[in-house]
Amino acid sequence: MPNQTAQEVSAVLRRMADPAVAEHSQRYFKTAKGQYGCGDRFLGIRVPALRSQIGPYAQLPRPQILKLLRSAYHEERLFALLLLVRQFERGDDSAKEAVYSLYLKHIKWVNNWDLVDLSAPNIVGAFLLDRDKQPLYDLAAAPILWPRRIAALATLTFIRNNRFDDALAIAWRLIHDPEDLIHKAVGWMLREIGKRRLAAEKTFLDAHAAEMPRTMLRYAIEKFPSDRRQRYMKK
């Protein structure tokens, strides 16, 4: 409804909060000093429960969604992103562009791995599927972790449409990234490519396995037969 507000949503989410879940999430999402999620705060709401509230608030005006996206609480930011995904998927071309632009303009609030993973393919990847991919390469060069993960995860939409060139190019650009969360993301995308075109993944691995971080390589070859996994790991 047009007259719904972020304050109303926040009140609903706070009634759903579970302190025990919040405490677990604080540890799971690495919120201690020096960790990637340092300072993040949790209400304690699991994703399926959040999704159950999307329908009633699917029409929440975007200025109100932005108020949620700027929240100190992780689940409110995630709920905002899930709403943006819904509005993108069900919107016309103008709405899709507006959501995509809003997402990039407020990217600093997309600041944990689940926030990225549940939004980047559905908004950034979907919008750029048939457009110039330069914004992805700009994100991949960002000095901050999360835009780089967005660049990697956005390519999942390309991969699902059997378009591998940009996904492989982004993987190559991130191959020496210092962050473990990027290693996992790139390895995951390579594995997804292999599910659809094994030859494309093998060509990339044959060229780059020796220089890939071990975590990235392990994720990429997870579904390979044991003897082939060992061959790549020995590189």
C-alpha atoms as a printed R data frame, in Angstrom:
    type eleno elety resid chain resno      x       y       z
1   ATOM     1    CA   MET     A     1  0.000   0.000   0.000
2   ATOM     2    CA   PRO     A     2  1.265   3.516  -0.830
3   ATOM     3    CA   ASN     A     3  0.731   4.737   2.748
4   ATOM     4    CA   GLN     A     4  2.852   1.999   4.336
5   ATOM     5    CA   THR     A     5  5.979   3.206   6.115
6   ATOM     6    CA   ALA     A     6  9.399   1.945   7.111
7   ATOM     7    CA   GLN     A     7  8.432   2.569  10.735
8   ATOM     8    CA   GLU     A     8  5.510   0.162  10.380
9   ATOM     9    CA   VAL     A     9  7.773  -2.493   8.893
10  ATOM    10    CA   SER     A    10 10.345  -2.007  11.638
11  ATOM    11    CA   ALA     A    11  7.657  -2.522  14.275
12  ATOM    12    CA   VAL     A    12  6.616  -5.797  12.639
13  ATOM    13    CA   LEU     A    13 10.202  -7.031  12.389
14  ATOM    14    CA   ARG     A    14 10.968  -6.162  15.984
15  ATOM    15    CA   ARG     A    15  7.993  -8.249  17.103
16  ATOM    16    CA   MET     A    16  9.522 -11.162  15.174
17  ATOM    17    CA   ALA     A    17 12.947 -10.741  16.776
18  ATOM    18    CA   ASP     A    18 14.552 -13.653  18.625
19  ATOM    19    CA   PRO     A    19 17.493 -12.817  20.927
20  ATOM    20    CA   ALA     A    20 18.895 -16.363  20.720
21  ATOM    21    CA   VAL     A    21 18.949 -16.237  16.914
22  ATOM    22    CA   ALA     A    22 20.474 -12.757  17.075
23  ATOM    23    CA   GLU     A    23 23.285 -13.991  19.303
24  ATOM    24    CA   HIS     A    24 24.041 -16.846  16.926
25  ATOM    25    CA   SER     A    25 23.977 -14.474  13.936
26  ATOM    26    CA   GLN     A    26 26.436 -12.114  15.616
27  ATOM    27    CA   ARG     A    27 28.961 -14.964  15.643
28  ATOM    28    CA   TYR     A    28 28.027 -16.513  12.289
29  ATOM    29    CA   PHE     A    29 28.384 -13.257  10.377
30  ATOM    30    CA   LYS     A    30 31.753 -12.384  11.948
31  ATOM    31    CA   THR     A    31 30.872  -9.145  13.691
32  ATOM    32    CA   ALA     A    32 33.818  -8.956  16.104
33  ATOM    33    CA   LYS     A    33 36.456  -6.242  15.805
34  ATOM    34    CA   GLY     A    34 38.632  -6.781  12.744
35  ATOM    35    CA   GLN     A    35 36.196  -9.228  11.105
36  ATOM    36    CA   TYR     A    36 34.327  -8.580   7.874
37  ATOM    37    CA   GLY     A    37 30.983  -7.901   9.604
38  ATOM    38    CA   CYS     A    38 32.405  -5.748  12.379
39  ATOM    39    CA   GLY     A    39 29.696  -3.659  14.022
40  ATOM    40    CA   ASP     A    40 26.722  -5.303  12.298
41  ATOM    41    CA   ARG     A    41 23.680  -5.721  14.560
42  ATOM    42    CA   PHE     A    42 20.984  -8.385  14.423
43  ATOM    43    CA   LEU     A    43 17.359  -8.651  15.461
44  ATOM    44    CA   GLY     A    44 17.380 -12.436  15.154
45  ATOM    45    CA   ILE     A    45 15.037 -13.210  12.226
46  ATOM    46    CA   ARG     A    46 15.745 -16.053   9.825
47  ATOM    47    CA   VAL     A    47 15.403 -15.545   6.060
48  ATOM    48    CA   PRO     A    48 12.222 -17.645   5.559
49  ATOM    49    CA   ALA     A    49 10.472 -15.582   8.220
50  ATOM    50    CA   LEU     A    50 11.598 -12.368   6.527
51  ATOM    51    CA   ARG     A    51 10.357 -13.637   3.177
52  ATOM    52    CA   SER     A    52  6.942 -14.337   4.691
53  ATOM    53    CA   GLN     A    53  6.497 -10.572   5.119
54  ATOM    54    CA   ILE     A    54  7.426  -9.598   1.562
55  ATOM    55    CA   GLY     A    55  3.905  -9.995   0.182
56  ATOM    56    CA   PRO     A    56  2.193  -7.612   2.611
57  ATOM    57    CA   TYR     A    57  4.838  -4.946   1.987
58  ATOM    58    CA   ALA     A    58  5.600  -5.555  -1.695
59  ATOM    59    CA   GLN     A    59  4.229  -2.110  -2.609
60  ATOM    60    CA   LEU     A    60  6.261  -0.230   0.016
61  ATOM    61    CA   PRO     A    61  7.352   3.044  -1.627
62  ATOM    62    CA   ARG     A    62 11.035   3.136  -2.485
63  ATOM    63    CA   PRO     A    63 11.805   6.143  -0.232
64  ATOM    64    CA   GLN     A    64 10.530   4.025   2.661
65  ATOM    65    CA   ILE     A    65 12.571   1.029   1.488
66  ATOM    66    CA   LEU     A    66 15.634   3.264   1.567
67  ATOM    67    CA   LYS     A    67 14.982   4.055   5.227
68  ATOM    68    CA   LEU     A    68 15.095   0.315   5.945
69  ATOM    69    CA   LEU     A    69 18.202  -0.124   3.802
70  ATOM    70    CA   ARG     A    70 20.020   2.448   5.930
71  ATOM    71    CA   SER     A    71 19.146   0.616   9.154
72  ATOM    72    CA   ALA     A    72 21.810  -0.470  11.616
73  ATOM    73    CA   TYR     A    73 20.023  -3.825  11.792
74  ATOM    74    CA   HIS     A    74 21.041  -6.500   9.338
75  ATOM    75    CA   GLU     A    75 17.569  -7.979   8.890
76  ATOM    76    CA   GLU     A    76 16.031  -4.612   8.066
77  ATOM    77    CA   ARG     A    77 18.633  -4.060   5.362
78  ATOM    78    CA   LEU     A    78 18.032  -7.563   4.030
79  ATOM    79    CA   PHE     A    79 14.274  -7.014   4.037
80  ATOM    80    CA   ALA     A    80 14.771  -3.799   2.068
81  ATOM    81    CA   LEU     A    81 16.845  -5.659  -0.500
82  ATOM    82    CA   LEU     A    82 14.299  -8.461  -0.805
83  ATOM    83    CA   LEU     A    83 11.632  -5.815  -1.432
84  ATOM    84    CA   LEU     A    84 13.801  -4.229  -4.124
85  ATOM    85    CA   VAL     A    85 14.271  -7.631  -5.763
86  ATOM    86    CA   ARG     A    86 10.491  -8.136  -5.783
87  ATOM    87    CA   GLN     A    87  9.866  -4.689  -7.244
88  ATOM    88    CA   PHE     A    88 12.566  -5.222  -9.868
89  ATOM    89    CA   GLU     A    89 11.216  -8.596 -10.941
90  ATOM    90    CA   ARG     A    90  7.637  -7.366 -11.222
91  ATOM    91    CA   GLY     A    91  8.347  -3.901 -12.557
92  ATOM    92    CA   ASP     A    92  8.375  -2.533 -16.084
93  ATOM    93    CA   ASP     A    93 11.594  -1.350 -17.752
94  ATOM    94    CA   SER     A    94 11.407   2.029 -16.045
95  ATOM    95    CA   ALA     A    95 10.958   0.435 -12.617
96  ATOM    96    CA   LYS     A    96 13.832  -1.985 -13.226
97  ATOM    97    CA   GLU     A    97 16.170   0.850 -14.117
98  ATOM    98    CA   ALA     A    98 15.062   2.842 -11.080
99  ATOM    99    CA   VAL     A    99 15.711  -0.090  -8.729
100 ATOM   100    CA   TYR     A   100 19.086  -0.823 -10.326
101 ATOM   101    CA   SER     A   101 20.171   2.817 -10.048
102 ATOM   102    CA   LEU     A   102 18.976   3.048  -6.460
103 ATOM   103    CA   TYR     A   103 20.862  -0.143  -5.583
104 ATOM   104    CA   LEU     A   104 24.163   1.130  -6.952
105 ATOM   105    CA   LYS     A   105 23.704   4.565  -5.405
106 ATOM   106    CA   HIS     A   106 23.233   2.992  -1.958
107 ATOM   107    CA   ILE     A   107 25.658   0.115  -2.384
108 ATOM   108    CA   LYS     A   108 27.479   0.854   0.865
109 ATOM   109    CA   TRP     A   109 24.484  -0.590   2.735
110 ATOM   110    CA   VAL     A   110 24.794  -3.917   0.887
111 ATOM   111    CA   ASN     A   111 27.515  -4.850   3.306
112 ATOM   112    CA   ASN     A   112 27.483  -8.527   4.196
113 ATOM   113    CA   TRP     A   113 27.719 -11.644   2.087
114 ATOM   114    CA   ASP     A   114 24.085 -12.733   2.384
115 ATOM   115    CA   LEU     A   115 22.873  -9.230   1.499
116 ATOM   116    CA   VAL     A   116 24.994  -9.431  -1.646
117 ATOM   117    CA   ASP     A   117 24.101 -12.993  -2.566
118 ATOM   118    CA   LEU     A   118 20.341 -12.516  -2.262
119 ATOM   119    CA   SER     A   119 20.248  -9.308  -4.302
120 ATOM   120    CA   ALA     A   120 23.159  -8.887  -6.730
121 ATOM   121    CA   PRO     A   121 22.190 -11.619  -9.246
122 ATOM   122    CA   ASN     A   122 18.525 -10.565  -9.208
123 ATOM   123    CA   ILE     A   123 19.111  -6.833  -9.632
124 ATOM   124    CA   VAL     A   124 22.588  -6.050 -10.982
125 ATOM   125    CA   GLY     A   125 23.007  -9.247 -12.984
126 ATOM   126    CA   ALA     A   126 19.464  -9.196 -14.331
127 ATOM   127    CA   PHE     A   127 19.649  -5.527 -15.351
128 ATOM   128    CA   LEU     A   128 23.010  -5.877 -17.109
129 ATOM   129    CA   LEU     A   129 22.239  -9.174 -18.829
130 ATOM   130    CA   ASP     A   130 21.586  -7.502 -22.187
131 ATOM   131    CA   ARG     A   131 23.432  -4.251 -21.507
132 ATOM   132    CA   ASP     A   132 26.970  -2.940 -21.359
133 ATOM   133    CA   LYS     A   133 28.847  -4.861 -18.647
134 ATOM   134    CA   GLN     A   134 31.329  -2.086 -17.780
135 ATOM   135    CA   PRO     A   135 29.636  -1.345 -14.428
136 ATOM   136    CA   LEU     A   136 30.586  -4.860 -13.322
137 ATOM   137    CA   TYR     A   137 34.241  -4.291 -14.124
138 ATOM   138    CA   ASP     A   138 34.131  -1.025 -12.182
139 ATOM   139    CA   LEU     A   139 32.679  -2.859  -9.176
140 ATOM   140    CA   ALA     A   140 35.334  -5.560  -9.474
141 ATOM   141    CA   ALA     A   141 38.008  -2.867  -9.144
142 ATOM   142    CA   ALA     A   142 36.485  -1.290  -6.021
143 ATOM   143    CA   PRO     A   143 38.716  -0.919  -2.955
144 ATOM   144    CA   ILE     A   144 35.956  -2.301  -0.689
145 ATOM   145    CA   LEU     A   145 35.106  -5.992  -0.378
146 ATOM   146    CA   TRP     A   146 31.358  -5.912  -0.943
147 ATOM   147    CA   PRO     A   147 31.197  -4.239  -4.387
148 ATOM   148    CA   ARG     A   148 33.733  -6.814  -5.572
149 ATOM   149    CA   ARG     A   149 31.531  -9.637  -4.312
150 ATOM   150    CA   ILE     A   150 28.563  -7.981  -6.035
151 ATOM   151    CA   ALA     A   151 30.526  -8.060  -9.287
152 ATOM   152    CA   ALA     A   152 31.221 -11.773  -8.878
153 ATOM   153    CA   LEU     A   153 27.690 -12.743  -7.800
154 ATOM   154    CA   ALA     A   154 25.996 -10.650 -10.479
155 ATOM   155    CA   THR     A   155 27.543 -12.926 -13.086
156 ATOM   156    CA   LEU     A   156 25.454 -15.822 -11.737
157 ATOM   157    CA   THR     A   157 22.575 -14.486 -13.844
158 ATOM   158    CA   PHE     A   158 24.783 -14.520 -16.949
159 ATOM   159    CA   ILE     A   159 25.909 -18.068 -16.171
160 ATOM   160    CA   ARG     A   160 22.328 -19.256 -15.746
161 ATOM   161    CA   ASN     A   161 21.684 -17.887 -19.236
162 ATOM   162    CA   ASN     A   162 24.722 -19.745 -20.613
163 ATOM   163    CA   ARG     A   163 26.772 -16.585 -21.063
164 ATOM   164    CA   PHE     A   164 30.200 -17.198 -19.621
165 ATOM   165    CA   ASP     A   165 32.629 -14.670 -21.096
166 ATOM   166    CA   ASP     A   166 32.085 -11.855 -18.596
167 ATOM   167    CA   ALA     A   167 31.897 -14.265 -15.655
168 ATOM   168    CA   LEU     A   168 35.281 -15.690 -16.638
169 ATOM   169    CA   ALA     A   169 36.725 -12.214 -17.183
170 ATOM   170    CA   ILE     A   170 35.554 -11.055 -13.754
171 ATOM   171    CA   ALA     A   171 36.957 -14.256 -12.221
172 ATOM   172    CA   TRP     A   172 40.336 -13.502 -13.787
173 ATOM   173    CA   ARG     A   173 40.287  -9.935 -12.450
174 ATOM   174    CA   LEU     A   174 39.570 -11.192  -8.936
175 ATOM   175    CA   ILE     A   175 41.963 -14.117  -8.959
176 ATOM   176    CA   HIS     A   176 44.507 -12.356  -6.725
177 ATOM   177    CA   ASP     A   177 41.948 -10.705  -4.442
178 ATOM   178    CA   PRO     A   178 43.094 -10.752  -0.792
179 ATOM   179    CA   GLU     A   179 39.673 -11.574   0.670
180 ATOM   180    CA   ASP     A   180 38.510 -15.115   1.434
181 ATOM   181    CA   LEU     A   181 34.888 -14.154   0.699
182 ATOM   182    CA   ILE     A   182 35.930 -13.236  -2.838
183 ATOM   183    CA   HIS     A   183 37.830 -16.517  -3.233
184 ATOM   184    CA   LYS     A   184 34.663 -18.403  -2.282
185 ATOM   185    CA   ALA     A   185 32.467 -16.322  -4.593
186 ATOM   186    CA   VAL     A   186 34.723 -16.731  -7.626
187 ATOM   187    CA   GLY     A   187 35.162 -20.452  -7.007
188 ATOM   188    CA   TRP     A   188 31.398 -20.810  -6.740
189 ATOM   189    CA   MET     A   189 30.864 -19.005 -10.074
190 ATOM   190    CA   LEU     A   190 33.462 -21.197 -11.776
191 ATOM   191    CA   ARG     A   191 31.713 -24.293 -10.417
192 ATOM   192    CA   GLU     A   192 28.398 -23.002 -11.797
193 ATOM   193    CA   ILE     A   193 30.011 -22.522 -15.204
194 ATOM   194    CA   GLY     A   194 31.306 -26.096 -15.041
195 ATOM   195    CA   LYS     A   195 27.799 -27.426 -14.437
196 ATOM   196    CA   ARG     A   196 26.745 -25.962 -17.756
197 ATOM   197    CA   ARG     A   197 29.910 -26.026 -19.855
198 ATOM   198    CA   LEU     A   198 32.632 -28.092 -18.258
199 ATOM   199    CA   ALA     A   199 35.088 -27.341 -21.057
200 ATOM   200    CA   ALA     A   200 34.915 -23.614 -20.297
201 ATOM   201    CA   GLU     A   201 35.708 -24.149 -16.630
202 ATOM   202    CA   LYS     A   202 38.508 -26.606 -17.396
203 ATOM   203    CA   THR     A   203 40.106 -24.185 -19.858
204 ATOM   204    CA   PHE     A   204 40.142 -21.492 -17.174
205 ATOM   205    CA   LEU     A   205 41.510 -23.860 -14.539
206 ATOM   206    CA   ASP     A   206 44.199 -25.236 -16.829
207 ATOM   207    CA   ALA     A   207 45.418 -21.689 -17.372
208 ATOM   208    CA   HIS     A   208 45.070 -20.357 -13.816
209 ATOM   209    CA   ALA     A   209 44.834 -23.160 -11.225
210 ATOM   210    CA   ALA     A   210 48.467 -22.771 -10.195
211 ATOM   211    CA   GLU     A   211 47.948 -19.109  -9.203
212 ATOM   212    CA   MET     A   212 44.463 -19.403  -7.694
213 ATOM   213    CA   PRO     A   213 44.018 -19.198  -3.915
214 ATOM   214    CA   ARG     A   214 43.405 -22.672  -2.476
215 ATOM   215    CA   THR     A   215 39.892 -21.832  -1.281
216 ATOM   216    CA   MET     A   216 38.900 -20.526  -4.705
217 ATOM   217    CA   LEU     A   217 40.240 -23.639  -6.376
218 ATOM   218    CA   ARG     A   218 38.548 -25.985  -3.893
219 ATOM   219    CA   TYR     A   219 35.186 -24.338  -4.480
220 ATOM   220    CA   ALA     A   220 35.667 -24.483  -8.254
221 ATOM   221    CA   ILE     A   221 36.509 -28.199  -8.377
222 ATOM   222    CA   GLU     A   222 34.182 -29.394  -5.614
223 ATOM   223    CA   LYS     A   223 32.065 -31.497  -7.996
224 ATOM   224    CA   PHE     A   224 34.978 -32.991  -9.927
225 ATOM   225    CA   PRO     A   225 35.895 -36.673  -9.575
226 ATOM   226    CA   SER     A   226 38.499 -37.262  -6.864
227 ATOM   227    CA   ASP     A   227 41.405 -37.963  -9.231
228 ATOM   228    CA   ARG     A   228 40.752 -34.770 -11.203
229 ATOM   229    CA   ARG     A   229 40.457 -32.708  -8.006
230 ATOM   230    CA   GLN     A   230 43.818 -34.024  -6.836
231 ATOM   231    CA   ARG     A   231 45.418 -33.230 -10.165
232 ATOM   232    CA   TYR     A   232 44.340 -29.612  -9.966
233 ATOM   233    CA   MET     A   233 45.249 -29.244  -6.304
234 ATOM   234    CA   LYS     A   234 48.781 -30.472  -7.064
235 ATOM   235    CA   LYS     A   235 49.234 -27.577  -9.466
